[in-house]
């Protein structure tokens, strides 16, 4: 799976929070940047962000003079940040859930920025749709579980551990697609081998 | 004041609502379009719109296969449209109020599209902030009203009509800046000429 | 399909943005109007709107004196406007998407106003539900496509054009009902005539 | 202060949640009702409500056949209810905070319904704005406190209790108007009589 | 069904709206309260509420000095109140619809408070899920209706009344689960006894 | 300033996304946890979170059987995460902006969890309000700048650098309090030493 580090733009401009919006606009126009990061003053400080949308909504919409408005008055701070390891589909979900158009990628320090356009342009979602890949991974895991359980026994530790992997994968797919699972692969397995049974505080088991 | 017609992008791509999202993405990549307009089928039909944000939020976030999802499933329709005559600051306010990133410009037919970036790039808000221009217009109108009232009389029809213009301008500035007016220019005038008085159902008058 | 022009109320009251809310209330009570339109000052200006809801939420809820509050302080401007040609179901969708209770109908100038009650009272949705009408139109289009393709050939220009109409209609119904199409009418046709095939950059084709 | 009981409409129509939307529309049209109450089935049940807005947003916007949709599919249940004793300005604030257009008035059983129009038509907010009345009440309470403290002593029980009333009134006004109090009337009093002092866990005192 | 009275916490702390936030925090810490109720000043007054969330969002997030901020500046008033008779599932729905974390239980006077944790801890939703109970109640009602109709006749008053109960129960279940009913139990009955028919303004009937 | 690491709760429970909600509830009740973290399956995976609110809103409100609903169906994933270095006031702002009640503290791996109650209980905001501390820091920085500029000269590099620090601090305070700065400390300094002047593309300077 592609990650934030794979699709982010590394060329990020930063600006001081005490700069004027007119300065921010000049900086944006200089390089066709749509977003500037407001740097931290110290390690406990938060990153801020200022975008085209902030300037339109908070300066132009009120007819304000951008040379009289400072960046700190219109920036979003703290902003939601993305971990460089995070997979593209989770970034998309995060953007959707919080109505983001961009977010900085941070690990200790500022590494880059991700925008909606980066996700569209670089995420290979047309060529390799996520759920198709996951579905293949799931089929592999189910086959492997059945093999393990056949080699050992339906109530062996190894068999149980293999089905745990299947369960988690199936949950990931169901969460990704916002669907319910009617019958899990393990439940189907249980119907074939009703004697397979496991205990434990929070564990699942065949109810046969 | 610049209008929608002045800042819109005339090169707009349209797509059928029955096309797949994969087709929409190919079309977007071909010309670096971030938005496609979904055309009307007949005059009573509404325009639709599909943006990078729709594709990220409704396809990638769920790991869906874009060649299996159709445009009509993720488009926004009807979309909010902009009149070509509308002034830039009102477009900015409309975008702010409804969290828009883009909108088609329509008059009878599709004329163009306006995005946040068009507003930033072409609206001259740095060089000519709207409230400064309005403030000058207001000062001119006040001076003219005082002249008219001096030439005629403080309770003449012409004097009243001139102050009406001032009142409306002052309201426009106050609404633009989301401020209250403590004392209108007319009220100040009233204090100098308390005899100026007007009637009428919904009219204002000097309460002196 | 009924349009905005068919169901709007033509008797609309306008008010100046510099008028007081007390004046607006008097005007509303005079004719049982629930909404007033705030007129434009010039062609680049936007229409505004003031409703019972604005007065309750922004004046009464704060115990303010309505003779001290001006219309521009509580109006919504710019407001979302409706084109006179727009079909009733799209108006309903627009009202739903943007939580509207009313909207002015504009074409160049103010033509009327549409409220939730107008939609209920005049839209014939009980007698003639939209999706039933669309479904009939779809069946007609499918029959016509099959006839055209039989007369010409499954891979003729005319056959393809006829199926395009079906596709668009089916998308409109699916979007209206917020449903997915499992198999399009054209795909069903393809299964009968797998040789029907078309090319083109963004075109659909039988994948048989 | 006028209360919910004073301004509510007592003529309320109820409907079963299993009725069709077509039945609800017929009932609404019969008497020009804009809202119907969905009655409770038993005392632990909640009241529901169905309005013009629900029908437009959830039936017409999707082109659905209202004779196929049931009231329970589109009603709001439980709905926010109003106590008959609640003052008009608090009702207005409740409507504003939760974007209500109407609410049933309940005390044990359904007493009536209040709409935005009832608040506009019957609340006397033009003639008797709430904050003006509260301001008079405040001035009376301050005068009375000063009298009590003069008669007894600035650090008497009675004096403290009188200033408590002032404090609460001043808070009510400040909350109503969404304003801050820079210096309370009691703090002004303290500056005159710095020896006035009170203790207690959560009590206020002159910090002189 | 458990009600608000069954699961509420009766030990509720109240505070004056003129108290400082620092006082509110001291009171909360004293007893591990997460919510304080702001009492009414008179019967037309509304209840207010102040929670941990208000203090974090409106005081700490702005770095304000809590000994300078008063409760009335950050409280929610009027707050949504719960009737002591209301069933737990409706309370949960109310909390969900209005994003509540707590609400006072009121009947004439303040009886207690309900929080998310009270609902989790005391509502027996794990042992006795509501829809399972309702489903049993429905089966009983259907059986009873069939018995009544068999004893009397399919078009008797008693039969119709019995099916009314079934209809309402089925609607309650469908609303609870946010599902549609494809075919009601009465409609199934109608197919067996097509002659059962009823009239009346808003009544349902077998369409056979 | 206290940081996330200082106020977080380190005792965090995790749960598999394929567990049932009934299991989650048992785990929560075991230790009075209000929140569980849903662990990652691999490094590109996102953390999830499940709270009392999710269970009330998505299970109890619909009367669902918690032993039939899985954690992945109701969890929030990805969730907004907090960096262990982040200052308490920024955490509060983040919670406010995104309506959070809790968030995991992550750096590479899961370190702890922060809730509204942690912020209230451990952030020392009553004893040491943030803006008072910042105000002292600002006064120190201004004094130091004036000293540096006196020792060197008003247009020295060192003087400019010192005022940069002041500017940023003043912006931080203004952003924290959501206020505007009418005249910056540097602008006041400029009025005393109008000759102090600096150039540079994005730099500020005395405009005297």
JSON list of C-alpha atoms in Angstrom, two decimals, chain C residues 14-163:
[
{"chain": "C", "resi": 14, "resn": "UNK", "atom": "CA", "xyz": [-38.77, 43.68, -0.73]},
{"chain": "C", "resi": 15, "resn": "UNK", "atom": "CA", "xyz": [-37.13, 45.78, 1.94]},
{"chain": "C", "resi": 16, "resn": "UNK", "atom": "CA", "xyz": [-34.05, 48.01, 2.15]},
{"chain": "C", "resi": 17, "resn": "UNK", "atom": "CA", "xyz": [-31.09, 46.55, 4.03]},
{"chain": "C", "resi": 18, "resn": "UNK", "atom": "CA", "xyz": [-30.90, 49.74, 6.11]},
{"chain": "C", "resi": 19, "resn": "UNK", "atom": "CA", "xyz": [-34.46, 49.33, 7.42]},
{"chain": "C", "resi": 20, "resn": "UNK", "atom": "CA", "xyz": [-34.92, 48.26, 11.04]},
{"chain": "C", "resi": 21, "resn": "UNK", "atom": "CA", "xyz": [-36.13, 44.80, 12.01]},
{"chain": "C", "resi": 22, "resn": "UNK", "atom": "CA", "xyz": [-39.17, 46.44, 13.58]},
{"chain": "C", "resi": 23, "resn": "UNK", "atom": "CA", "xyz": [-40.06, 47.78, 10.13]},
{"chain": "C", "resi": 24, "resn": "UNK", "atom": "CA", "xyz": [-39.51, 44.33, 8.63]},
{"chain": "C", "resi": 25, "resn": "UNK", "atom": "CA", "xyz": [-41.87, 42.78, 11.19]},
{"chain": "C", "resi": 26, "resn": "UNK", "atom": "CA", "xyz": [-44.56, 45.36, 10.50]},
{"chain": "C", "resi": 27, "resn": "UNK", "atom": "CA", "xyz": [-44.29, 44.64, 6.78]},
{"chain": "C", "resi": 28, "resn": "UNK", "atom": "CA", "xyz": [-44.46, 40.88, 7.36]},
{"chain": "C", "resi": 29, "resn": "UNK", "atom": "CA", "xyz": [-47.52, 41.16, 9.59]},
{"chain": "C", "resi": 30, "resn": "UNK", "atom": "CA", "xyz": [-49.30, 43.40, 7.07]},
{"chain": "C", "resi": 31, "resn": "UNK", "atom": "CA", "xyz": [-49.65, 40.61, 4.54]},
{"chain": "C", "resi": 32, "resn": "UNK", "atom": "CA", "xyz": [-48.75, 37.44, 6.39]},
{"chain": "C", "resi": 33, "resn": "UNK", "atom": "CA", "xyz": [-45.40, 37.26, 4.57]},
{"chain": "C", "resi": 34, "resn": "UNK", "atom": "CA", "xyz": [-42.84, 34.96, 6.19]},
{"chain": "C", "resi": 35, "resn": "UNK", "atom": "CA", "xyz": [-39.95, 36.12, 4.07]},
{"chain": "C", "resi": 36, "resn": "UNK", "atom": "CA", "xyz": [-38.77, 39.44, 2.63]},
{"chain": "C", "resi": 37, "resn": "UNK", "atom": "CA", "xyz": [-36.25, 39.89, -0.15]},
{"chain": "C", "resi": 38, "resn": "UNK", "atom": "CA", "xyz": [-33.53, 42.48, 0.31]},
{"chain": "C", "resi": 39, "resn": "UNK", "atom": "CA", "xyz": [-33.16, 44.13, -3.05]},
{"chain": "C", "resi": 40, "resn": "UNK", "atom": "CA", "xyz": [-29.90, 44.71, -4.93]},
{"chain": "C", "resi": 41, "resn": "UNK", "atom": "CA", "xyz": [-28.29, 48.16, -5.04]},
{"chain": "C", "resi": 42, "resn": "UNK", "atom": "CA", "xyz": [-26.63, 47.55, -8.43]},
{"chain": "C", "resi": 43, "resn": "UNK", "atom": "CA", "xyz": [-26.22, 44.63, -10.90]},
{"chain": "C", "resi": 44, "resn": "UNK", "atom": "CA", "xyz": [-23.05, 43.26, -9.24]},
{"chain": "C", "resi": 45, "resn": "UNK", "atom": "CA", "xyz": [-24.85, 43.21, -5.92]},
{"chain": "C", "resi": 46, "resn": "UNK", "atom": "CA", "xyz": [-26.36, 40.02, -4.47]},
{"chain": "C", "resi": 47, "resn": "UNK", "atom": "CA", "xyz": [-29.92, 39.40, -3.35]},
{"chain": "C", "resi": 48, "resn": "UNK", "atom": "CA", "xyz": [-30.47, 39.03, 0.38]},
{"chain": "C", "resi": 49, "resn": "UNK", "atom": "CA", "xyz": [-33.26, 37.36, 2.31]},
{"chain": "C", "resi": 50, "resn": "UNK", "atom": "CA", "xyz": [-34.76, 37.75, 5.78]},
{"chain": "C", "resi": 51, "resn": "UNK", "atom": "CA", "xyz": [-37.14, 35.23, 7.33]},
{"chain": "C", "resi": 52, "resn": "UNK", "atom": "CA", "xyz": [-39.03, 34.53, 10.54]},
{"chain": "C", "resi": 53, "resn": "UNK", "atom": "CA", "xyz": [-36.18, 32.25, 11.49]},
{"chain": "C", "resi": 54, "resn": "UNK", "atom": "CA", "xyz": [-33.60, 35.06, 11.24]},
{"chain": "C", "resi": 55, "resn": "UNK", "atom": "CA", "xyz": [-35.69, 37.29, 13.47]},
{"chain": "C", "resi": 56, "resn": "UNK", "atom": "CA", "xyz": [-36.22, 34.60, 16.10]},
{"chain": "C", "resi": 57, "resn": "UNK", "atom": "CA", "xyz": [-32.60, 33.42, 16.08]},
{"chain": "C", "resi": 58, "resn": "UNK", "atom": "CA", "xyz": [-30.79, 36.72, 15.88]},
{"chain": "C", "resi": 59, "resn": "UNK", "atom": "CA", "xyz": [-33.10, 39.23, 17.58]},
{"chain": "C", "resi": 60, "resn": "UNK", "atom": "CA", "xyz": [-35.58, 37.56, 19.96]},
{"chain": "C", "resi": 61, "resn": "UNK", "atom": "CA", "xyz": [-33.12, 34.90, 21.18]},
{"chain": "C", "resi": 62, "resn": "UNK", "atom": "CA", "xyz": [-30.86, 37.70, 22.39]},
{"chain": "C", "resi": 63, "resn": "UNK", "atom": "CA", "xyz": [-33.68, 39.86, 23.72]},
{"chain": "C", "resi": 64, "resn": "UNK", "atom": "CA", "xyz": [-32.63, 42.66, 21.38]},
{"chain": "C", "resi": 65, "resn": "UNK", "atom": "CA", "xyz": [-34.79, 45.69, 20.62]},
{"chain": "C", "resi": 66, "resn": "UNK", "atom": "CA", "xyz": [-35.94, 45.19, 16.98]},
{"chain": "C", "resi": 67, "resn": "UNK", "atom": "CA", "xyz": [-36.13, 48.95, 16.46]},
{"chain": "C", "resi": 68, "resn": "UNK", "atom": "CA", "xyz": [-32.37, 49.11, 17.13]},
{"chain": "C", "resi": 69, "resn": "UNK", "atom": "CA", "xyz": [-31.34, 46.25, 14.84]},
{"chain": "C", "resi": 70, "resn": "UNK", "atom": "CA", "xyz": [-31.07, 46.77, 11.09]},
{"chain": "C", "resi": 71, "resn": "UNK", "atom": "CA", "xyz": [-32.01, 44.27, 8.40]},
{"chain": "C", "resi": 72, "resn": "UNK", "atom": "CA", "xyz": [-28.42, 44.02, 7.12]},
{"chain": "C", "resi": 73, "resn": "UNK", "atom": "CA", "xyz": [-27.33, 42.69, 10.51]},
{"chain": "C", "resi": 74, "resn": "UNK", "atom": "CA", "xyz": [-29.52, 39.60, 10.33]},
{"chain": "C", "resi": 75, "resn": "UNK", "atom": "CA", "xyz": [-30.20, 38.96, 6.62]},
{"chain": "C", "resi": 76, "resn": "UNK", "atom": "CA", "xyz": [-28.64, 36.11, 4.65]},
{"chain": "C", "resi": 77, "resn": "UNK", "atom": "CA", "xyz": [-26.73, 37.59, 1.71]},
{"chain": "C", "resi": 78, "resn": "UNK", "atom": "CA", "xyz": [-25.91, 36.35, -0.82]},
{"chain": "C", "resi": 79, "resn": "UNK", "atom": "CA", "xyz": [-28.73, 33.86, -0.72]},
{"chain": "C", "resi": 80, "resn": "UNK", "atom": "CA", "xyz": [-29.02, 30.74, -2.83]},
{"chain": "C", "resi": 81, "resn": "UNK", "atom": "CA", "xyz": [-31.26, 31.49, -5.80]},
{"chain": "C", "resi": 82, "resn": "UNK", "atom": "CA", "xyz": [-33.42, 29.27, -7.99]},
{"chain": "C", "resi": 83, "resn": "UNK", "atom": "CA", "xyz": [-33.68, 29.39, -11.78]},
{"chain": "C", "resi": 84, "resn": "UNK", "atom": "CA", "xyz": [-37.34, 29.60, -13.00]},
{"chain": "C", "resi": 85, "resn": "UNK", "atom": "CA", "xyz": [-36.83, 26.53, -15.24]},
{"chain": "C", "resi": 86, "resn": "UNK", "atom": "CA", "xyz": [-35.61, 24.23, -12.48]},
{"chain": "C", "resi": 87, "resn": "UNK", "atom": "CA", "xyz": [-37.76, 21.17, -11.87]},
{"chain": "C", "resi": 88, "resn": "UNK", "atom": "CA", "xyz": [-39.59, 20.77, -8.55]},
{"chain": "C", "resi": 89, "resn": "UNK", "atom": "CA", "xyz": [-37.68, 17.67, -7.45]},
{"chain": "C", "resi": 90, "resn": "UNK", "atom": "CA", "xyz": [-34.36, 19.47, -7.95]},
{"chain": "C", "resi": 91, "resn": "UNK", "atom": "CA", "xyz": [-35.66, 22.40, -5.93]},
{"chain": "C", "resi": 92, "resn": "UNK", "atom": "CA", "xyz": [-36.54, 19.95, -3.16]},
{"chain": "C", "resi": 93, "resn": "UNK", "atom": "CA", "xyz": [-33.04, 18.43, -3.34]},
{"chain": "C", "resi": 94, "resn": "UNK", "atom": "CA", "xyz": [-31.47, 21.91, -3.21]},
{"chain": "C", "resi": 95, "resn": "UNK", "atom": "CA", "xyz": [-33.58, 22.82, -0.17]},
{"chain": "C", "resi": 96, "resn": "UNK", "atom": "CA", "xyz": [-32.57, 19.57, 1.51]},
{"chain": "C", "resi": 97, "resn": "UNK", "atom": "CA", "xyz": [-28.84, 19.88, 0.75]},
{"chain": "C", "resi": 98, "resn": "UNK", "atom": "CA", "xyz": [-28.60, 23.44, 2.05]},
{"chain": "C", "resi": 99, "resn": "UNK", "atom": "CA", "xyz": [-31.27, 23.36, 4.77]},
{"chain": "C", "resi": 100, "resn": "UNK", "atom": "CA", "xyz": [-33.35, 26.05, 3.05]},
{"chain": "C", "resi": 101, "resn": "UNK", "atom": "CA", "xyz": [-36.90, 26.98, 3.95]},
{"chain": "C", "resi": 102, "resn": "UNK", "atom": "CA", "xyz": [-37.26, 29.46, 1.09]},
{"chain": "C", "resi": 103, "resn": "UNK", "atom": "CA", "xyz": [-35.38, 30.87, -1.89]},
{"chain": "C", "resi": 104, "resn": "UNK", "atom": "CA", "xyz": [-35.99, 33.66, -4.42]},
{"chain": "C", "resi": 105, "resn": "UNK", "atom": "CA", "xyz": [-36.55, 32.77, -8.07]},
{"chain": "C", "resi": 106, "resn": "UNK", "atom": "CA", "xyz": [-34.31, 34.95, -10.20]},
{"chain": "C", "resi": 107, "resn": "UNK", "atom": "CA", "xyz": [-33.63, 35.39, -13.88]},
{"chain": "C", "resi": 108, "resn": "UNK", "atom": "CA", "xyz": [-31.99, 38.70, -14.48]},
{"chain": "C", "resi": 109, "resn": "UNK", "atom": "CA", "xyz": [-34.51, 40.09, -12.01]},
{"chain": "C", "resi": 110, "resn": "UNK", "atom": "CA", "xyz": [-36.57, 38.87, -9.05]},
{"chain": "C", "resi": 111, "resn": "UNK", "atom": "CA", "xyz": [-39.51, 36.78, -10.32]},
{"chain": "C", "resi": 112, "resn": "UNK", "atom": "CA", "xyz": [-40.93, 35.23, -7.18]},
{"chain": "C", "resi": 113, "resn": "UNK", "atom": "CA", "xyz": [-40.24, 33.23, -4.08]},
{"chain": "C", "resi": 114, "resn": "UNK", "atom": "CA", "xyz": [-40.53, 29.52, -3.28]},
{"chain": "C", "resi": 115, "resn": "UNK", "atom": "CA", "xyz": [-41.12, 28.14, 0.20]},
{"chain": "C", "resi": 116, "resn": "UNK", "atom": "CA", "xyz": [-41.40, 24.66, 1.63]},
{"chain": "C", "resi": 117, "resn": "UNK", "atom": "CA", "xyz": [-45.16, 25.18, 1.71]},
{"chain": "C", "resi": 118, "resn": "UNK", "atom": "CA", "xyz": [-45.28, 26.03, -1.99]},
{"chain": "C", "resi": 119, "resn": "UNK", "atom": "CA", "xyz": [-43.52, 22.77, -2.76]},
{"chain": "C", "resi": 120, "resn": "UNK", "atom": "CA", "xyz": [-45.97, 20.80, -0.64]},
{"chain": "C", "resi": 121, "resn": "UNK", "atom": "CA", "xyz": [-49.06, 22.60, -1.89]},
{"chain": "C", "resi": 122, "resn": "UNK", "atom": "CA", "xyz": [-48.38, 22.85, -5.61]},
{"chain": "C", "resi": 123, "resn": "UNK", "atom": "CA", "xyz": [-45.95, 20.14, -6.67]},
{"chain": "C", "resi": 124, "resn": "UNK", "atom": "CA", "xyz": [-48.42, 17.29, -7.39]},
{"chain": "C", "resi": 125, "resn": "UNK", "atom": "CA", "xyz": [-46.00, 14.86, -5.75]},
{"chain": "C", "resi": 126, "resn": "UNK", "atom": "CA", "xyz": [-48.89, 12.89, -4.25]},
{"chain": "C", "resi": 127, "resn": "UNK", "atom": "CA", "xyz": [-50.73, 12.46, -7.53]},
{"chain": "C", "resi": 128, "resn": "UNK", "atom": "CA", "xyz": [-47.71, 12.11, -9.81]},
{"chain": "C", "resi": 129, "resn": "UNK", "atom": "CA", "xyz": [-44.61, 10.89, -7.94]},
{"chain": "C", "resi": 130, "resn": "UNK", "atom": "CA", "xyz": [-41.54, 11.72, -9.99]},
{"chain": "C", "resi": 131, "resn": "UNK", "atom": "CA", "xyz": [-39.89, 8.30, -9.99]},
{"chain": "C", "resi": 132, "resn": "UNK", "atom": "CA", "xyz": [-43.01, 6.65, -11.35]},
{"chain": "C", "resi": 133, "resn": "UNK", "atom": "CA", "xyz": [-43.01, 9.08, -14.27]},
{"chain": "C", "resi": 134, "resn": "UNK", "atom": "CA", "xyz": [-39.29, 8.59, -14.83]},
{"chain": "C", "resi": 135, "resn": "UNK", "atom": "CA", "xyz": [-39.72, 4.84, -14.74]},
{"chain": "C", "resi": 136, "resn": "UNK", "atom": "CA", "xyz": [-42.33, 5.04, -17.53]},
{"chain": "C", "resi": 137, "resn": "UNK", "atom": "CA", "xyz": [-40.04, 7.30, -19.54]},
{"chain": "C", "resi": 138, "resn": "UNK", "atom": "CA", "xyz": [-37.25, 4.76, -19.06]},
{"chain": "C", "resi": 139, "resn": "UNK", "atom": "CA", "xyz": [-39.38, 1.84, -20.24]},
{"chain": "C", "resi": 140, "resn": "UNK", "atom": "CA", "xyz": [-40.33, 3.84, -23.34]},
{"chain": "C", "resi": 141, "resn": "UNK", "atom": "CA", "xyz": [-36.68, 4.64, -24.05]},
{"chain": "C", "resi": 142, "resn": "UNK", "atom": "CA", "xyz": [-35.60, 1.03, -23.64]},
{"chain": "C", "resi": 143, "resn": "UNK", "atom": "CA", "xyz": [-38.36, -0.17, -25.99]},
{"chain": "C", "resi": 144, "resn": "UNK", "atom": "CA", "xyz": [-37.39, 2.50, -28.51]},
{"chain": "C", "resi": 145, "resn": "UNK", "atom": "CA", "xyz": [-33.70, 1.53, -28.30]},
{"chain": "C", "resi": 146, "resn": "UNK", "atom": "CA", "xyz": [-34.48, -2.10, -28.94]},
{"chain": "C", "resi": 147, "resn": "UNK", "atom": "CA", "xyz": [-36.62, -1.13, -31.94]},
{"chain": "C", "resi": 148, "resn": "UNK", "atom": "CA", "xyz": [-33.90, 1.14, -33.38]},
{"chain": "C", "resi": 149, "resn": "UNK", "atom": "CA", "xyz": [-31.24, -1.52, -32.91]},
{"chain": "C", "resi": 150, "resn": "UNK", "atom": "CA", "xyz": [-33.47, -4.15, -34.50]},
{"chain": "C", "resi": 151, "resn": "UNK", "atom": "CA", "xyz": [-34.19, -1.92, -37.51]},
{"chain": "C", "resi": 152, "resn": "UNK", "atom": "CA", "xyz": [-30.55, -0.90, -37.99]},
{"chain": "C", "resi": 153, "resn": "UNK", "atom": "CA", "xyz": [-28.03, -3.21, -36.29]},
{"chain": "C", "resi": 154, "resn": "UNK", "atom": "CA", "xyz": [-26.74, -3.70, -32.71]},
{"chain": "C", "resi": 155, "resn": "UNK", "atom": "CA", "xyz": [-23.53, -1.86, -33.58]},
{"chain": "C", "resi": 156, "resn": "UNK", "atom": "CA", "xyz": [-25.05, 1.01, -35.58]},
{"chain": "C", "resi": 157, "resn": "UNK", "atom": "CA", "xyz": [-24.60, 4.68, -34.68]},
{"chain": "C", "resi": 158, "resn": "UNK", "atom": "CA", "xyz": [-28.36, 5.03, -34.17]},
{"chain": "C", "resi": 159, "resn": "UNK", "atom": "CA", "xyz": [-28.50, 2.06, -31.81]},
{"chain": "C", "resi": 160, "resn": "UNK", "atom": "CA", "xyz": [-25.64, 3.45, -29.73]},
{"chain": "C", "resi": 161, "resn": "UNK", "atom": "CA", "xyz": [-27.21, 6.91, -29.55]},
{"chain": "C", "resi": 162, "resn": "UNK", "atom": "CA", "xyz": [-30.51, 5.41, -28.42]},
{"chain": "C", "resi": 163, "resn": "UNK", "atom": "CA", "xyz": [-28.80, 3.49, -25.63]}
]
